[in-house]
CSV table of N, CA and C in Angstrom, one decimal:
chain,number,residue,atom,x,y,z
A,142,MET,N,-4.0,4.8,-6.0
A,142,MET,CA,-3.2,3.5,-6.0
A,142,MET,C,-4.0,2.5,-5.2
A,143,LYS,N,-3.8,1.3,-5.6
A,143,LYS,CA,-4.5,0.2,-4.9
A,143,LYS,C,-3.7,-0.1,-3.6
A,144,PRO,N,-4.5,-0.5,-2.6
A,144,PRO,CA,-3.8,-0.9,-1.3
A,144,PRO,C,-3.0,-2.1,-1.5
A,145,SER,N,-3.4,-3.0,-2.4
A,145,SER,CA,-2.6,-4.2,-2.6
A,145,SER,C,-1.2,-4.0,-3.1
A,146,SER,N,-0.9,-2.8,-3.7
A,146,SER,CA,0.4,-2.5,-4.2
A,146,SER,C,1.4,-2.3,-3.0
A,147,THR,N,0.9,-1.9,-1.9
A,147,THR,CA,1.8,-1.7,-0.7
A,147,THR,C,1.5,-2.7,0.4
A,148,LEU,N,0.8,-3.7,0.0
A,148,LEU,CA,0.5,-4.8,1.0
A,148,LEU,C,1.7,-5.5,1.5
A,149,PHE,N,2.6,-5.8,0.5
A,149,PHE,CA,3.9,-6.5,0.9
A,149,PHE,C,4.7,-5.7,1.9
A,150,LEU,N,4.8,-4.4,1.6
A,150,LEU,CA,5.5,-3.5,2.5
A,150,LEU,C,4.9,-3.4,3.9
A,151,ARG,N,3.6,-3.5,3.9
A,151,ARG,CA,2.9,-3.5,5.2
A,151,ARG,C,3.2,-4.8,6.0
A,152,ILE,N,3.2,-5.9,5.3
A,152,ILE,CA,3.5,-7.1,5.9
A,152,ILE,C,4.9,-7.1,6.4
A,153,VAL,N,5.9,-6.6,5.7
A,153,VAL,CA,7.3,-6.5,6.1
A,153,VAL,C,7.4,-5.6,7.3
A,154,ILE,N,6.7,-4.5,7.4
A,154,ILE,CA,6.7,-3.6,8.6
A,154,ILE,C,6.2,-4.4,9.8
A,155,PHE,N,5.1,-5.2,9.6
A,155,PHE,CA,4.6,-6.0,10.7
A,155,PHE,C,5.6,-7.0,11.2
A,156,ILE,N,6.2,-7.7,10.2
A,156,ILE,CA,7.2,-8.7,10.5
A,156,ILE,C,8.4,-8.1,11.2
A,157,LEU,N,8.8,-6.9,10.8
A,157,LEU,CA,10.0,-6.3,11.4
A,157,LEU,C,9.7,-5.9,12.9
A,158,GLY,N,8.5,-5.7,13.2
A,158,GLY,CA,8.1,-5.4,14.6
A,158,GLY,C,8.1,-6.6,15.5
A,159,LEU,N,7.8,-7.8,15.0
A,159,LEU,CA,7.7,-8.9,15.9
A,159,LEU,C,8.9,-9.3,16.7
A,160,PRO,N,10.1,-9.4,16.0
A,160,PRO,CA,11.3,-9.7,16.9
A,160,PRO,C,11.6,-8.7,18.0
A,161,VAL,N,11.4,-7.5,17.7
A,161,VAL,CA,11.6,-6.5,18.7
A,161,VAL,C,10.6,-6.6,19.9
A,162,LEU,N,9.4,-6.9,19.5
A,162,LEU,CA,8.4,-7.1,20.5
A,162,LEU,C,8.7,-8.3,21.4
A,163,ALA,N,9.2,-9.4,20.8
A,163,ALA,CA,9.6,-10.6,21.5
A,163,ALA,C,10.8,-10.2,22.4
A,164,ALA,N,11.7,-9.4,21.9
A,164,ALA,CA,12.9,-9.0,22.7
A,164,ALA,C,12.5,-8.2,23.9
A,165,CYS,N,11.5,-7.3,23.7
A,165,CYS,CA,11.0,-6.5,24.8
A,165,CYS,C,10.5,-7.4,25.9
A,166,ILE,N,9.8,-8.5,25.5
A,166,ILE,CA,9.1,-9.3,26.5
A,166,ILE,C,10.1,-10.3,27.2
A,167,TYR,N,10.9,-11.0,26.3
A,167,TYR,CA,11.7,-12.1,26.8
A,167,TYR,C,13.2,-11.8,27.0
A,168,VAL,N,13.8,-11.0,26.1
A,168,VAL,CA,15.2,-10.9,26.1
A,168,VAL,C,15.8,-9.8,26.9
A,169,TYR,N,15.2,-8.6,26.9
A,169,TYR,CA,15.8,-7.5,27.6
A,169,TYR,C,16.0,-7.7,29.1
A,170,PRO,N,14.9,-8.2,29.8
A,170,PRO,CA,15.1,-8.4,31.2
A,170,PRO,C,16.2,-9.4,31.5
A,171,VAL,N,16.3,-10.5,30.7
A,171,VAL,CA,17.3,-11.5,31.0
A,171,VAL,C,18.7,-11.0,30.7
A,172,VAL,N,18.8,-10.3,29.6
A,172,VAL,CA,20.2,-9.8,29.2
A,172,VAL,C,20.7,-8.8,30.3
A,173,THR,N,19.8,-7.9,30.7
A,173,THR,CA,20.3,-6.9,31.7
A,173,THR,C,20.6,-7.6,33.0
A,174,LEU,N,19.9,-8.6,33.4
A,174,LEU,CA,20.1,-9.4,34.6
A,174,LEU,C,21.5,-10.1,34.5
A,175,ARG,N,21.6,-10.9,33.4
A,175,ARG,CA,22.9,-11.6,33.3
A,175,ARG,C,24.1,-10.7,33.1
A,176,GLY,N,23.8,-9.6,32.4
A,176,GLY,CA,24.9,-8.7,32.2
A,176,GLY,C,25.4,-8.1,33.5
A,177,SER,N,24.5,-7.8,34.4
A,177,SER,CA,24.9,-7.2,35.8
A,177,SER,C,25.6,-8.3,36.6
A,178,GLU,N,25.3,-9.6,36.3
A,178,GLU,CA,26.0,-10.7,37.1
A,178,GLU,C,27.4,-10.9,36.5
A,179,ILE,N,27.5,-10.8,35.2
A,179,ILE,CA,28.8,-11.1,34.6
A,179,ILE,C,29.7,-9.9,34.8
A,180,LEU,N,29.2,-8.7,34.6
A,180,LEU,CA,30.0,-7.5,34.8
A,180,LEU,C,29.5,-6.7,36.0
A,181,PRO,N,30.0,-7.0,37.2
A,181,PRO,CA,29.5,-6.3,38.4
A,181,PRO,C,29.8,-4.8,38.4
A,182,GLN,N,30.8,-4.4,37.7
A,182,GLN,CA,31.1,-3.0,37.7
A,182,GLN,C,30.0,-2.2,37.0
A,183,PHE,N,29.2,-2.8,36.2
A,183,PHE,CA,28.1,-2.2,35.5
A,183,PHE,C,26.7,-2.6,36.1
A,184,ALA,N,26.7,-3.2,37.2
A,184,ALA,CA,25.5,-3.7,37.8
A,184,ALA,C,24.6,-2.5,38.2
A,185,PHE,N,25.2,-1.4,38.6
A,185,PHE,CA,24.3,-0.2,38.9
A,185,PHE,C,23.6,0.4,37.7
A,186,MET,N,24.0,0.0,36.5
A,186,MET,CA,23.4,0.5,35.3
A,186,MET,C,22.3,-0.5,34.7
A,187,ARG,N,22.0,-1.5,35.5
A,187,ARG,CA,21.0,-2.5,35.0
A,187,ARG,C,19.7,-1.9,34.6
A,188,TYR,N,19.1,-1.1,35.5
A,188,TYR,CA,17.8,-0.5,35.2
A,188,TYR,C,17.9,0.6,34.3
A,189,PRO,N,18.9,1.5,34.3
A,189,PRO,CA,19.0,2.5,33.3
A,189,PRO,C,19.1,1.9,31.9
A,190,TYR,N,20.0,0.8,31.8
A,190,TYR,CA,20.1,0.2,30.5
A,190,TYR,C,18.8,-0.5,30.0
A,191,LEU,N,18.1,-1.1,30.9
A,191,LEU,CA,16.8,-1.7,30.6
A,191,LEU,C,15.8,-0.6,30.1
A,192,ALA,N,15.8,0.6,30.8
A,192,ALA,CA,15.0,1.7,30.3
A,192,ALA,C,15.4,2.2,29.0
A,193,ILE,N,16.7,2.2,28.7
A,193,ILE,CA,17.2,2.7,27.4
A,193,ILE,C,16.8,1.7,26.3
A,194,LEU,N,16.8,0.4,26.6
A,194,LEU,CA,16.4,-0.6,25.6
A,194,LEU,C,14.9,-0.4,25.3
A,195,TYR,N,14.1,-0.2,26.4
A,195,TYR,CA,12.7,0.0,26.1
A,195,TYR,C,12.3,1.3,25.4
A,196,ILE,N,13.1,2.3,25.7
A,196,ILE,CA,12.8,3.6,25.0
A,196,ILE,C,13.2,3.5,23.5
A,197,ALA,N,14.4,2.8,23.3
A,197,ALA,CA,14.8,2.6,21.9
A,197,ALA,C,13.8,1.7,21.2
A,198,SER,N,13.2,0.7,21.8
A,198,SER,CA,12.2,-0.1,21.2
A,198,SER,C,10.9,0.7,20.9
A,199,PHE,N,10.5,1.6,21.8
A,199,PHE,CA,9.4,2.4,21.6
A,199,PHE,C,9.6,3.3,20.4
A,200,LEU,N,10.8,3.9,20.3
A,200,LEU,CA,11.2,4.7,19.1
A,200,LEU,C,11.2,3.9,17.8
A,201,TYR,N,11.6,2.7,17.9
A,201,TYR,CA,11.6,1.8,16.7
A,201,TYR,C,10.1,1.5,16.3
A,202,PHE,N,9.3,1.2,17.3
A,202,PHE,CA,7.9,1.0,16.9
A,202,PHE,C,7.2,2.3,16.4
A,203,PHE,N,7.6,3.5,16.9
A,203,PHE,CA,7.1,4.7,16.4
A,203,PHE,C,7.6,4.9,14.9
A,204,ALA,N,8.8,4.6,14.6
A,204,ALA,CA,9.3,4.7,13.2
A,204,ALA,C,8.6,3.7,12.3
A,205,LEU,N,8.3,2.5,12.8
A,205,LEU,CA,7.5,1.6,12.0
A,205,LEU,C,6.1,2.1,11.7
A,206,TYR,N,5.5,2.7,12.7
A,206,TYR,CA,4.2,3.3,12.6
A,206,TYR,C,4.2,4.4,11.6
A,207,GLN,N,5.2,5.2,11.6
A,207,GLN,CA,5.4,6.3,10.6
A,207,GLN,C,5.5,5.8,9.2
A,208,GLY,N,6.3,4.7,9.1
A,208,GLY,CA,6.4,4.0,7.8
A,208,GLY,C,5.0,3.5,7.3
A,209,PHE,N,4.3,2.9,8.3
A,209,PHE,CA,2.9,2.4,7.9
A,209,PHE,C,2.0,3.6,7.5
A,210,ARG,N,2.1,4.7,8.1
A,210,ARG,CA,1.4,5.9,7.7
A,210,ARG,C,1.8,6.4,6.3
A,211,LEU,N,3.1,6.4,6.1
A,211,LEU,CA,3.6,6.8,4.8
A,211,LEU,C,3.0,5.9,3.7
A,212,LEU,N,2.9,4.6,4.0
A,212,LEU,CA,2.3,3.7,3.0
A,212,LEU,C,0.8,4.0,2.8
A,213,ASN,N,0.1,4.4,3.9
A,213,ASN,CA,-1.3,4.9,3.7
A,213,ASN,C,-1.4,6.1,2.8
A,214,TYR,N,-0.4,7.1,3.0
A,214,TYR,CA,-0.4,8.2,2.2
A,214,TYR,C,-0.2,7.9,0.7
A,215,ILE,N,0.7,6.9,0.5
A,215,ILE,CA,0.9,6.5,-0.9
A,215,ILE,C,-0.4,5.8,-1.5
A,216,ASP,N,-1.0,5.0,-0.7
A,216,ASP,CA,-2.3,4.4,-1.2
A,216,ASP,C,-3.4,5.4,-1.5
A,217,HIS,N,-3.4,6.5,-0.8
A,217,HIS,CA,-4.4,7.5,-1.0
A,217,HIS,C,-4.0,8.7,-1.9
A,218,ASN,N,-2.9,8.4,-2.6
A,218,ASN,CA,-2.3,9.4,-3.6
A,218,ASN,C,-1.9,10.7,-2.9
A,219,ASN,N,-1.4,10.6,-1.7
A,219,ASN,CA,-0.9,11.8,-1.0
A,219,ASN,C,0.6,11.6,-0.7
A,220,ALA,N,1.3,10.9,-1.6
A,220,ALA,CA,2.7,10.7,-1.4
A,220,ALA,C,3.5,12.0,-1.5
A,221,PHE,N,3.1,12.9,-2.3
A,221,PHE,CA,3.7,14.2,-2.4
A,221,PHE,C,3.0,15.2,-1.6
A,222,SER,N,3.0,15.1,-0.3
A,222,SER,CA,2.3,16.0,0.5
A,222,SER,C,3.2,16.3,1.8
A,223,ASP,N,2.8,17.3,2.5
A,223,ASP,CA,3.6,17.7,3.7
A,223,ASP,C,3.4,16.6,4.8
A,224,LEU,N,2.4,15.8,4.7
A,224,LEU,CA,2.2,14.7,5.6
A,224,LEU,C,3.3,13.7,5.5
A,225,SER,N,3.6,13.4,4.2
A,225,SER,CA,4.7,12.4,3.9
A,225,SER,C,6.1,13.0,4.4
A,226,VAL,N,6.3,14.3,4.2
A,226,VAL,CA,7.5,14.9,4.7
A,226,VAL,C,7.6,14.8,6.2
A,227,ASN,N,6.5,15.0,6.9
A,227,ASN,CA,6.5,14.9,8.4
A,227,ASN,C,6.7,13.5,8.8
A,228,ALA,N,6.2,12.5,8.1
A,228,ALA,CA,6.4,11.1,8.5
A,228,ALA,C,7.9,10.8,8.3
A,229,LEU,N,8.5,11.2,7.2
A,229,LEU,CA,9.9,11.0,7.1
A,229,LEU,C,10.8,11.7,8.1
A,230,LYS,N,10.3,12.9,8.5
A,230,LYS,CA,11.0,13.6,9.5
A,230,LYS,C,11.0,12.9,10.9
A,231,ASN,N,9.8,12.3,11.2
A,231,ASN,CA,9.7,11.5,12.4
A,231,ASN,C,10.5,10.3,12.4
A,232,ILE,N,10.6,9.6,11.2
A,232,ILE,CA,11.5,8.5,11.1
A,232,ILE,C,12.9,8.9,11.3
A,233,LYS,N,13.3,10.0,10.7
A,233,LYS,CA,14.7,10.5,10.9
A,233,LYS,C,15.0,10.7,12.3
A,234,ILE,N,14.1,11.4,13.0
A,234,ILE,CA,14.4,11.8,14.4
A,234,ILE,C,14.4,10.5,15.3
A,235,SER,N,13.5,9.6,15.0
A,235,SER,CA,13.5,8.3,15.8
A,235,SER,C,14.8,7.6,15.6
A,236,ALA,N,15.2,7.4,14.4
A,236,ALA,CA,16.4,6.7,14.1
A,236,ALA,C,17.7,7.3,14.7
A,237,LEU,N,17.7,8.7,14.7
A,237,LEU,CA,18.8,9.4,15.3
A,237,LEU,C,18.8,9.2,16.8
A,238,SER,N,17.6,9.3,17.4
A,238,SER,CA,17.5,9.1,18.8
A,238,SER,C,17.9,7.7,19.2
A,239,ILE,N,17.5,6.7,18.4
A,239,ILE,CA,18.0,5.3,18.7
A,239,ILE,C,19.5,5.2,18.7
A,240,THR,N,20.1,5.8,17.7
A,240,THR,CA,21.6,5.8,17.6
A,240,THR,C,22.2,6.4,18.9
A,241,LEU,N,21.7,7.6,19.3
A,241,LEU,CA,22.2,8.2,20.5
A,241,LEU,C,22.0,7.4,21.8
A,242,LEU,N,20.9,6.7,21.9
A,242,LEU,CA,20.6,5.8,23.0
A,242,LEU,C,21.6,4.6,23.0
A,243,LEU,N,21.8,4.0,21.8
A,243,LEU,CA,22.6,2.8,21.7
A,243,LEU,C,24.1,3.1,21.9
A,244,ILE,N,24.5,4.3,21.7
A,244,ILE,CA,25.9,4.7,22.0
A,244,ILE,C,26.3,4.5,23.5
A,245,SER,N,25.3,4.6,24.3
A,245,SER,CA,25.5,4.4,25.8
A,245,SER,C,26.0,3.0,26.1
A,246,PHE,N,25.8,2.0,25.2
A,246,PHE,CA,26.2,0.7,25.4
A,246,PHE,C,27.6,0.4,25.0
A,247,MET,N,28.3,1.3,24.4
A,247,MET,CA,29.6,1.1,23.9
A,247,MET,C,30.6,0.9,25.0
A,248,PRO,N,30.5,1.5,26.2
A,248,PRO,CA,31.5,1.2,27.3
A,248,PRO,C,31.4,-0.3,27.7
A,249,VAL,N,30.2,-0.8,27.7
A,249,VAL,CA,30.0,-2.2,28.1
A,249,VAL,C,30.6,-3.1,27.0
A,250,ALA,N,30.4,-2.8,25.8
A,250,ALA,CA,30.9,-3.6,24.7
A,250,ALA,C,32.4,-3.5,24.7
A,251,TYR,N,33.0,-2.4,25.0
A,251,TYR,CA,34.5,-2.3,25.1
A,251,TYR,C,35.0,-3.1,26.3
A,252,THR,N,34.3,-3.1,27.4
A,252,THR,CA,34.7,-3.9,28.6
A,252,THR,C,34.7,-5.4,28.3
A,253,VAL,N,33.6,-5.8,27.7
A,253,VAL,CA,33.5,-7.2,27.3
A,253,VAL,C,34.5,-7.6,26.3
A,254,GLY,N,34.7,-6.8,25.3
A,254,GLY,CA,35.7,-7.1,24.3
A,254,GLY,C,37.1,-7.1,24.9
A,255,ASP,N,37.4,-6.2,25.8
A,255,ASP,CA,38.7,-6.2,26.5
A,255,ASP,C,38.9,-7.4,27.4
A,256,MET,N,37.8,-7.8,28.1
A,256,MET,CA,37.9,-9.0,29.0
A,256,MET,C,38.2,-10.2,28.2
A,257,ASP,N,37.5,-10.4,27.1
A,257,ASP,CA,37.6,-11.7,26.3
A,257,ASP,C,38.7,-11.5,25.2
A,258,ASP,N,39.3,-10.4,25.1
A,258,ASP,CA,40.3,-10.1,24.1
A,258,ASP,C,39.7,-10.4,22.7
A,259,ALA,N,38.5,-9.9,22.5
A,259,ALA,CA,37.7,-10.1,21.3
A,259,ALA,C,37.3,-8.8,20.7
A,260,PRO,N,38.1,-8.2,19.8
A,260,PRO,CA,37.7,-6.9,19.2
A,260,PRO,C,36.5,-7.0,18.3
A,261,GLY,N,36.1,-8.2,17.9
A,261,GLY,CA,35.0,-8.3,17.1
A,261,GLY,C,33.7,-7.9,17.8
A,262,ILE,N,33.6,-8.0,19.1
A,262,ILE,CA,32.5,-7.6,19.8
A,262,ILE,C,32.3,-6.0,19.7
A,263,ILE,N,33.4,-5.3,19.8
A,263,ILE,CA,33.4,-3.9,19.7
A,263,ILE,C,32.9,-3.5,18.3
A,264,ILE,N,33.4,-4.2,17.3
A,264,ILE,CA,33.1,-3.9,15.9
A,264,ILE,C,31.6,-4.2,15.7
A,265,LEU,N,31.1,-5.3,16.2
A,265,LEU,CA,29.7,-5.7,16.1
A,265,LEU,C,28.8,-4.6,16.8
A,266,ALA,N,29.2,-4.2,18.0
A,266,ALA,CA,28.4,-3.2,18.7
A,266,ALA,C,28.4,-1.9,17.9
A,267,ALA,N,29.5,-1.5,17.3
A,267,ALA,CA,29.6,-0.3,16.5
A,267,ALA,C,28.7,-0.4,15.3
A,268,ALA,N,28.7,-1.6,14.7
A,268,ALA,CA,27.8,-1.8,13.5
A,268,ALA,C,26.3,-1.6,13.9
A,269,ILE,N,26.0,-2.2,15.1
A,269,ILE,CA,24.6,-2.1,15.5
A,269,ILE,C,24.2,-0.6,15.8
A,270,VAL,N,25.2,0.1,16.3
A,270,VAL,CA,24.9,1.6,16.6
A,270,VAL,C,24.8,2.3,15.3
A,271,PHE,N,25.5,2.0,14.3
A,271,PHE,CA,25.5,2.8,13.0
A,271,PHE,C,24.3,2.4,12.1
A,272,ILE,N,23.7,1.3,12.3
A,272,ILE,CA,22.5,0.9,11.4
A,272,ILE,C,21.4,2.0,11.5
A,273,PRO,N,21.0,2.4,12.7
A,273,PRO,CA,19.9,3.4,12.8
A,273,PRO,C,20.5,4.8,12.3
A,274,LEU,N,21.8,5.0,12.4
A,274,LEU,CA,22.3,6.3,11.9
A,274,LEU,C,22.2,6.3,10.4
A,275,VAL,N,22.5,5.2,9.7
A,275,VAL,CA,22.4,5.2,8.3
A,275,VAL,C,20.9,5.4,7.9
A,276,ILE,N,20.0,4.7,8.6
A,276,ILE,CA,18.6,4.9,8.3
A,276,ILE,C,18.2,6.4,8.5
A,277,SER,N,18.7,7.0,9.5
A,277,SER,CA,18.4,8.4,9.8
A,277,SER,C,18.9,9.3,8.6
A,278,VAL,N,20.1,9.1,8.2
A,278,VAL,CA,20.6,9.8,7.0
A,278,VAL,C,19.8,9.6,5.8
A,279,PHE,N,19.4,8.3,5.5
A,279,PHE,CA,18.6,8.0,4.4
A,279,PHE,C,17.3,8.7,4.4
A,280,ALA,N,16.6,8.7,5.6
A,280,ALA,CA,15.3,9.3,5.8
A,280,ALA,C,15.5,10.9,5.6
A,281,ALA,N,16.6,11.4,6.1
A,281,ALA,CA,16.8,12.9,5.9
A,281,ALA,C,16.9,13.2,4.4
A,282,LEU,N,17.7,12.4,3.7
A,282,LEU,CA,17.8,12.6,2.3
A,282,LEU,C,16.5,12.5,1.5
A,283,LEU,N,15.7,11.5,1.9
A,283,LEU,CA,14.4,11.3,1.3
A,283,LEU,C,13.5,12.5,1.6
A,284,GLU,N,13.6,12.9,2.9
A,284,GLU,CA,12.7,14.1,3.3
A,284,GLU,C,13.1,15.3,2.5
A,285,LYS,N,14.4,15.6,2.3
A,285,LYS,CA,14.8,16.7,1.5
A,285,LYS,C,14.4,16.6,0.1
A,286,LEU,N,14.5,15.5,-0.5
A,286,LEU,CA,14.1,15.3,-1.9
A,286,LEU,C,12.6,15.4,-2.1
A,287,LEU,N,11.9,14.8,-1.2
A,287,LEU,CA,10.4,14.9,-1.2
A,287,LEU,C,9.9,16.4,-1.0
A,288,HIS,N,10.6,17.1,-0.2
A,288,HIS,CA,10.2,18.5,0.1
A,288,HIS,C,10.5,19.3,-1.2
A,289,GLU,N,11.6,19.1,-1.8
A,289,GLU,CA,12.0,19.8,-3.1
A,289,GLU,C,11.0,19.4,-4.2
A,290,ALA,N,10.6,18.1,-4.2
A,290,ALA,CA,9.6,17.7,-5.3
A,290,ALA,C,8.3,18.3,-5.1
A,291,ILE,N,7.9,18.5,-3.8
A,291,ILE,CA,6.6,19.1,-3.5
A,291,ILE,C,6.7,20.6,-3.9
A,292,GLN,N,7.8,21.3,-3.7
A,292,GLN,CA,8.0,22.6,-4.1
A,292,GLN,C,7.9,22.8,-5.6
A,293,ILE,N,8.6,21.9,-6.3
A,293,ILE,CA,8.6,21.9,-7.8
A,293,ILE,C,7.2,21.7,-8.3
A,294,LYS,N,6.5,20.7,-7.7
A,294,LYS,CA,5.1,20.4,-8.1
A,294,LYS,C,4.2,21.6,-7.9
A,295,SER,N,4.3,22.3,-6.7
A,295,SER,CA,3.5,23.4,-6.5
A,295,SER,C,3.8,24.6,-7.4
A,296,GLU,N,5.0,24.7,-7.8
A,296,GLU,CA,5.4,25.8,-8.8
A,296,GLU,C,4.8,25.5,-10.1
A,297,ASN,N,4.9,24.2,-10.5
A,297,ASN,CA,4.3,23.8,-11.8
A,297,ASN,C,2.8,23.9,-11.8
A,298,ASP,N,2.1,23.7,-10.7
A,298,ASP,CA,0.7,23.8,-10.6
A,298,ASP,C,0.3,25.3,-10.7
A,299,LEU,N,1.1,26.2,-10.2
A,299,LEU,CA,0.8,27.6,-10.3
A,299,LEU,C,1.0,28.2,-11.7
A,300,THR,N,2.0,27.6,-12.5
A,300,THR,CA,2.2,28.1,-13.8
A,300,THR,C,1.2,27.6,-14.8
A,301,VAL,N,0.5,26.5,-14.5
A,301,VAL,CA,-0.5,26.0,-15.5
A,301,VAL,C,-1.8,26.6,-15.3
């Protein structure tokens, strides 16, 4: 396959990484500082939350890298290989880990929503938590389907 066929997806992966990189540099330190000032009962969690945000960002970049590797496998006609299955498995594990890390922010979202009497904040926080969960389930489904396709392909290669 030509590398130009996956060029658009490579550009999308690169663009998806830019806002998170900017957030790592500019937003995360400010948000945790302001959050500890606004909610003093969670001030002791400032640095753990900052660490959780950076770990989740690292896992996000790792998942993007695995997607980039998956596109390389497609370009080199290795889409139906164990390497592709491993890349999808890594994406699944990263997305599930991000979900588990972001669940730790739900008490803060509940407290802010309760203070401002705004249940929309809790719903928004839950939606943000469930986005990587949906990606994890989708990657697990693709991993299973690709593994079955590889098995069927190997069985067909043996019969011919």
